[in-house]
PDB file of C-alpha atoms in Angstrom:
ATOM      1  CA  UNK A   1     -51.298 -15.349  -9.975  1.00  0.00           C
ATOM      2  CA  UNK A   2     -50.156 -12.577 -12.597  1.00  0.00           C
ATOM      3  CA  UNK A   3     -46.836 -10.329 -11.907  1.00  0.00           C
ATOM      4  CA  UNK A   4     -43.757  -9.925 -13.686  1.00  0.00           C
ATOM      5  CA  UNK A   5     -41.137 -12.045 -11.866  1.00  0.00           C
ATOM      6  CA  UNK A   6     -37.795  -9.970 -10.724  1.00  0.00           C
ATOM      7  CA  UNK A   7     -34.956 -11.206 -12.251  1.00  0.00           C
ATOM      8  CA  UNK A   8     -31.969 -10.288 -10.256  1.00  0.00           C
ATOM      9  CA  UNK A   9     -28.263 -10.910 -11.760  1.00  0.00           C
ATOM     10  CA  UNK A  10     -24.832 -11.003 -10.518  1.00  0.00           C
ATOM     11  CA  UNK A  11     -24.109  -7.474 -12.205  1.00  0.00           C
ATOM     12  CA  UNK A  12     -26.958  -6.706 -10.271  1.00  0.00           C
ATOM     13  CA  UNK A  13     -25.748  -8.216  -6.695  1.00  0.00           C
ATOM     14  CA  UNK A  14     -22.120  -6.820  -7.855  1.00  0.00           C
ATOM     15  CA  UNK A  15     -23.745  -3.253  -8.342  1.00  0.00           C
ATOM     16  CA  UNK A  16     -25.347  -3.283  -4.811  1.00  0.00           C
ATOM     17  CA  UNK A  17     -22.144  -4.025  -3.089  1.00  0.00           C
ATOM     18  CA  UNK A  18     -20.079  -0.817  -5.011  1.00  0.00           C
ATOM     19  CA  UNK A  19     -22.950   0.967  -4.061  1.00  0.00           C
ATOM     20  CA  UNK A  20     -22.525   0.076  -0.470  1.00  0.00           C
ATOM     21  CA  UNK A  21     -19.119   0.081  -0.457  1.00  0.00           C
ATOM     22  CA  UNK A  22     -18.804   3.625  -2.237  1.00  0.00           C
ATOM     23  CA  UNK A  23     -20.913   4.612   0.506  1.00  0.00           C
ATOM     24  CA  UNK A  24     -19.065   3.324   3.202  1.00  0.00           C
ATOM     25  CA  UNK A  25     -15.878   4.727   1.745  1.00  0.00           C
ATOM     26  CA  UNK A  26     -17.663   8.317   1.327  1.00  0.00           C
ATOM     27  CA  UNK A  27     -18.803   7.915   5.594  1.00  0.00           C
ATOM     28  CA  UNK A  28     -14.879   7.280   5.904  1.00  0.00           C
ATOM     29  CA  UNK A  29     -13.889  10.474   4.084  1.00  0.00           C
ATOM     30  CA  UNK A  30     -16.707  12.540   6.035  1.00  0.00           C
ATOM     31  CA  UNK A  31     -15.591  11.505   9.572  1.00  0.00           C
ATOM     32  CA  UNK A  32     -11.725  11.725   8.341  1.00  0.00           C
ATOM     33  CA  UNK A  33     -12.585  15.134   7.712  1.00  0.00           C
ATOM     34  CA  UNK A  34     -14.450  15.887  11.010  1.00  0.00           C
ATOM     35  CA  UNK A  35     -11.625  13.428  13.026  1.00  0.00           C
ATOM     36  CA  UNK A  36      -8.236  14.614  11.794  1.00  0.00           C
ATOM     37  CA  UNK A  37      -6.557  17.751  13.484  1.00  0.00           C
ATOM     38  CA  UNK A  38      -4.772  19.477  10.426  1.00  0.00           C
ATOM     39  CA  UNK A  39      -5.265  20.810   6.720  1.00  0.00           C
ATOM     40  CA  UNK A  40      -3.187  18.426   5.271  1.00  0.00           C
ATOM     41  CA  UNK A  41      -3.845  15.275   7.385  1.00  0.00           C
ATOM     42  CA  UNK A  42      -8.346  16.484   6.321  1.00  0.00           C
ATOM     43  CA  UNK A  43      -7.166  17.139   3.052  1.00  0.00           C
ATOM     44  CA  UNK A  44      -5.721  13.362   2.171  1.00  0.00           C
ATOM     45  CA  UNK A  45      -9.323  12.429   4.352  1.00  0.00           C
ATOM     46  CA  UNK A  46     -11.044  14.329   1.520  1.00  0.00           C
ATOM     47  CA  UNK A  47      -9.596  12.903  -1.278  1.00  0.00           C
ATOM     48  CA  UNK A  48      -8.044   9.517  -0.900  1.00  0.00           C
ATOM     49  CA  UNK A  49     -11.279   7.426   0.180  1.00  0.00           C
ATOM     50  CA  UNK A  50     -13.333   9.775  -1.620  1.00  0.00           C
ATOM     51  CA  UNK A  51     -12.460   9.626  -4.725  1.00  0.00           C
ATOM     52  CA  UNK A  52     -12.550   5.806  -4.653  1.00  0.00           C
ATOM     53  CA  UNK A  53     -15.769   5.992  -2.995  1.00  0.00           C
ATOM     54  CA  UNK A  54     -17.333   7.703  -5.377  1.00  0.00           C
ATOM     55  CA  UNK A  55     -15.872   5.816  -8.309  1.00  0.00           C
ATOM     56  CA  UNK A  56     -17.278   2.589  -6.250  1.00  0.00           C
ATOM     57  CA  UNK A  57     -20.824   4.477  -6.604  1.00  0.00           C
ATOM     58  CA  UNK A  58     -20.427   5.234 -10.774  1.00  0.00           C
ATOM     59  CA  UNK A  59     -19.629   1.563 -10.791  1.00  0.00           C
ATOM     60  CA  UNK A  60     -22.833   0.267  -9.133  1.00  0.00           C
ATOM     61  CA  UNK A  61     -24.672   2.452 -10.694  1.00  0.00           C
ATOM     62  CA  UNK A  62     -23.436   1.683 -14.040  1.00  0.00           C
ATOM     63  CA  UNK A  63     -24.130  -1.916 -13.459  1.00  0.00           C
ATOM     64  CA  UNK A  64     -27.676  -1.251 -12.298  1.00  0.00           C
ATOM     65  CA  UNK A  65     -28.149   0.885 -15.292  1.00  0.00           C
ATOM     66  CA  UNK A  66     -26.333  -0.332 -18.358  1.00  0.00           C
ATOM     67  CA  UNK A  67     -27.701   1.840 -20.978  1.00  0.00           C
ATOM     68  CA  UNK A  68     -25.797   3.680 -23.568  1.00  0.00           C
ATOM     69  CA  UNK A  69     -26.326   7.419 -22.942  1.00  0.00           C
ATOM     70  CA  UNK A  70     -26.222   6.547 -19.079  1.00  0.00           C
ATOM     71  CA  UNK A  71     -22.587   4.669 -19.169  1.00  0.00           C
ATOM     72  CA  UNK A  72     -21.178   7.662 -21.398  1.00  0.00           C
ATOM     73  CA  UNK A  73     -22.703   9.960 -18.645  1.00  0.00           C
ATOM     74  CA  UNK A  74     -21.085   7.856 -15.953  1.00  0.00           C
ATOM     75  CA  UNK A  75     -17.788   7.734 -17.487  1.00  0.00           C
ATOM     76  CA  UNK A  76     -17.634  11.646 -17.851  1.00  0.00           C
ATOM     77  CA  UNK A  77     -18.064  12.119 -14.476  1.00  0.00           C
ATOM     78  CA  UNK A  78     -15.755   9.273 -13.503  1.00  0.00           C
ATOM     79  CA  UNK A  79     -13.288  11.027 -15.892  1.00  0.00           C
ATOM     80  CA  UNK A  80     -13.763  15.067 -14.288  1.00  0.00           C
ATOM     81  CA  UNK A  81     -13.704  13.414 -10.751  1.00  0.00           C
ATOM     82  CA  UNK A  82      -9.855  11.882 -11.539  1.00  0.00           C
ATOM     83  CA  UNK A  83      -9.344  14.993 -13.139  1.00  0.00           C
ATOM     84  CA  UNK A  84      -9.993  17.489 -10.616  1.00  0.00           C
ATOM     85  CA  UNK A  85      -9.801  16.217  -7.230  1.00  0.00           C
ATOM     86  CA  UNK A  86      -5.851  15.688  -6.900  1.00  0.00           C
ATOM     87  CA  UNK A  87      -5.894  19.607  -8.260  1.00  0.00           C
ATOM     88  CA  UNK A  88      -8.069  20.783  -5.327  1.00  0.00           C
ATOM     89  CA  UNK A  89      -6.029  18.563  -3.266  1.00  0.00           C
ATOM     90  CA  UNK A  90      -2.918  20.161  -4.573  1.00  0.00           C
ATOM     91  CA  UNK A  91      -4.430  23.823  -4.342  1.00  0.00           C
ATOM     92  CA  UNK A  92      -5.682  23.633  -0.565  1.00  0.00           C
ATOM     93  CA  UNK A  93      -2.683  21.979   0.902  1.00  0.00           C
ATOM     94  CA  UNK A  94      -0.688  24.832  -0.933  1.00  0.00           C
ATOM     95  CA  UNK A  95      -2.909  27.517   0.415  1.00  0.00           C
ATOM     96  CA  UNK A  96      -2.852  25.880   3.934  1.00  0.00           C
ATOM     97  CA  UNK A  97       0.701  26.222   3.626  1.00  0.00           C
ATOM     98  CA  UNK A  98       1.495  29.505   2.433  1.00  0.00           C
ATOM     99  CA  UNK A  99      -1.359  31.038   4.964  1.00  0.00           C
ATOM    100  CA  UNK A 100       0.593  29.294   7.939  1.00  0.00           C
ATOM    101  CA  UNK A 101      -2.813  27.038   9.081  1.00  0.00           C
ATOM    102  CA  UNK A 102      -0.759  23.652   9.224  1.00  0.00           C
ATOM    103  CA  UNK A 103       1.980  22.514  12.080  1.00  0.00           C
ATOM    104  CA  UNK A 104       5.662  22.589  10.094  1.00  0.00           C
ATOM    105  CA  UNK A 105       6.377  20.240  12.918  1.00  0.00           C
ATOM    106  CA  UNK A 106       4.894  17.191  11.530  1.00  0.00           C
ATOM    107  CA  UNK A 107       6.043  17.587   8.205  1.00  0.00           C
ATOM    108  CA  UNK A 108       8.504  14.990   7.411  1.00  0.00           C
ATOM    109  CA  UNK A 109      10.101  17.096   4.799  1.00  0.00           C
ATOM    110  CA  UNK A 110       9.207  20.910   3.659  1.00  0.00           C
ATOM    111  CA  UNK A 111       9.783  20.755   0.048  1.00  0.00           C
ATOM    112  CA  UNK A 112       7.916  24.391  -0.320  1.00  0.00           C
ATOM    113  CA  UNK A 113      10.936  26.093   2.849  1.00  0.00           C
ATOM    114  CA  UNK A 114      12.773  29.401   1.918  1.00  0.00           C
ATOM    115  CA  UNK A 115      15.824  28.272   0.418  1.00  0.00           C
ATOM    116  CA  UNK A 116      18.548  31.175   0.578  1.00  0.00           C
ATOM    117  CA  UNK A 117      18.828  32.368  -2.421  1.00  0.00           C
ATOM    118  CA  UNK A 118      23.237  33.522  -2.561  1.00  0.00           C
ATOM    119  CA  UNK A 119      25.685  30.839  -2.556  1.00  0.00           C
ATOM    120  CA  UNK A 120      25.183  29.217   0.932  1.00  0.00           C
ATOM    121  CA  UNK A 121      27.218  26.553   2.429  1.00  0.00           C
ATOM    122  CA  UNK A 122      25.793  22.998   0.985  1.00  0.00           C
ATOM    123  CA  UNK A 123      24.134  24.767  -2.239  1.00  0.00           C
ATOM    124  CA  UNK A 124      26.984  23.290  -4.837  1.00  0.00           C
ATOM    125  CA  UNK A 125      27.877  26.968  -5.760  1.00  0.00           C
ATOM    126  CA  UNK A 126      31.392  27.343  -5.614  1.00  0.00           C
ATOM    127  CA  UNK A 127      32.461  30.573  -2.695  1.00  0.00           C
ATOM    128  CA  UNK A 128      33.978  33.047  -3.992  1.00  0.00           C
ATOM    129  CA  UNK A 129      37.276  33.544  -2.396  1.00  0.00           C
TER     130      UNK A 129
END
């Protein structure tokens, strides 16, 4: 009987699982996004298991892969993911702020409220007097 045989190796095993549990994590996001009721509550569903997701999926695929050019390649993308997804984050829940499309009422604090701008009572300006 002639064939190659298929030698399978714990990097490979290990990159099947990130694969399925990038996946998994991605699913997560997708629904989280669908599921929750406000901006801020779909952004964190967009980002948190996301990001990690996909970083789960570079990583099986990596291990599946191995080669030179294709781990560089990998680790870019790994790199620009980190980069830029807690900036979008960042930029949507500050435009779903300013444009009023969020519930004040759930925020535990409001970092971003008016604060009068003379010298208020509790502002550690001395009154003048």
């Amino acid at each position: 009987m002639s064939g190659t045989a298929v030698v399978t190796t714990a990097a490979d095993w290990l990159g099947a699982a990130c694969l399925v549990a990038g996946a998994l994590l991605a699913l997560s996001a997708a629904i989280g996004v669908l599921r929750f009721p406000d901006a801020l509550s779909r952004m964190h569903a967009a980002t948190k298991p996301q990001v990690l997701g996909v970083l789960l999926l570079l990583l099986g695929i990596m291990l599946r892969l191995r080669s030179a050019a294709d781990v560089g390649t990998i680790l870019l993308v790994a790199v620009f993911q980190l980069a830029t997804a807690p900036v979008a984050a960042q930029m949507i829940g500050r435009a779903a702020y300013r444009s009023g499309r969020l519930d004040r009422g759930l925020l535990d604090a409001d970092e971003l409220a008016e604060r009068p701008t003379g010298g208020g009572p509790g502002d550690g300006r001395a009154q003048p007097g």
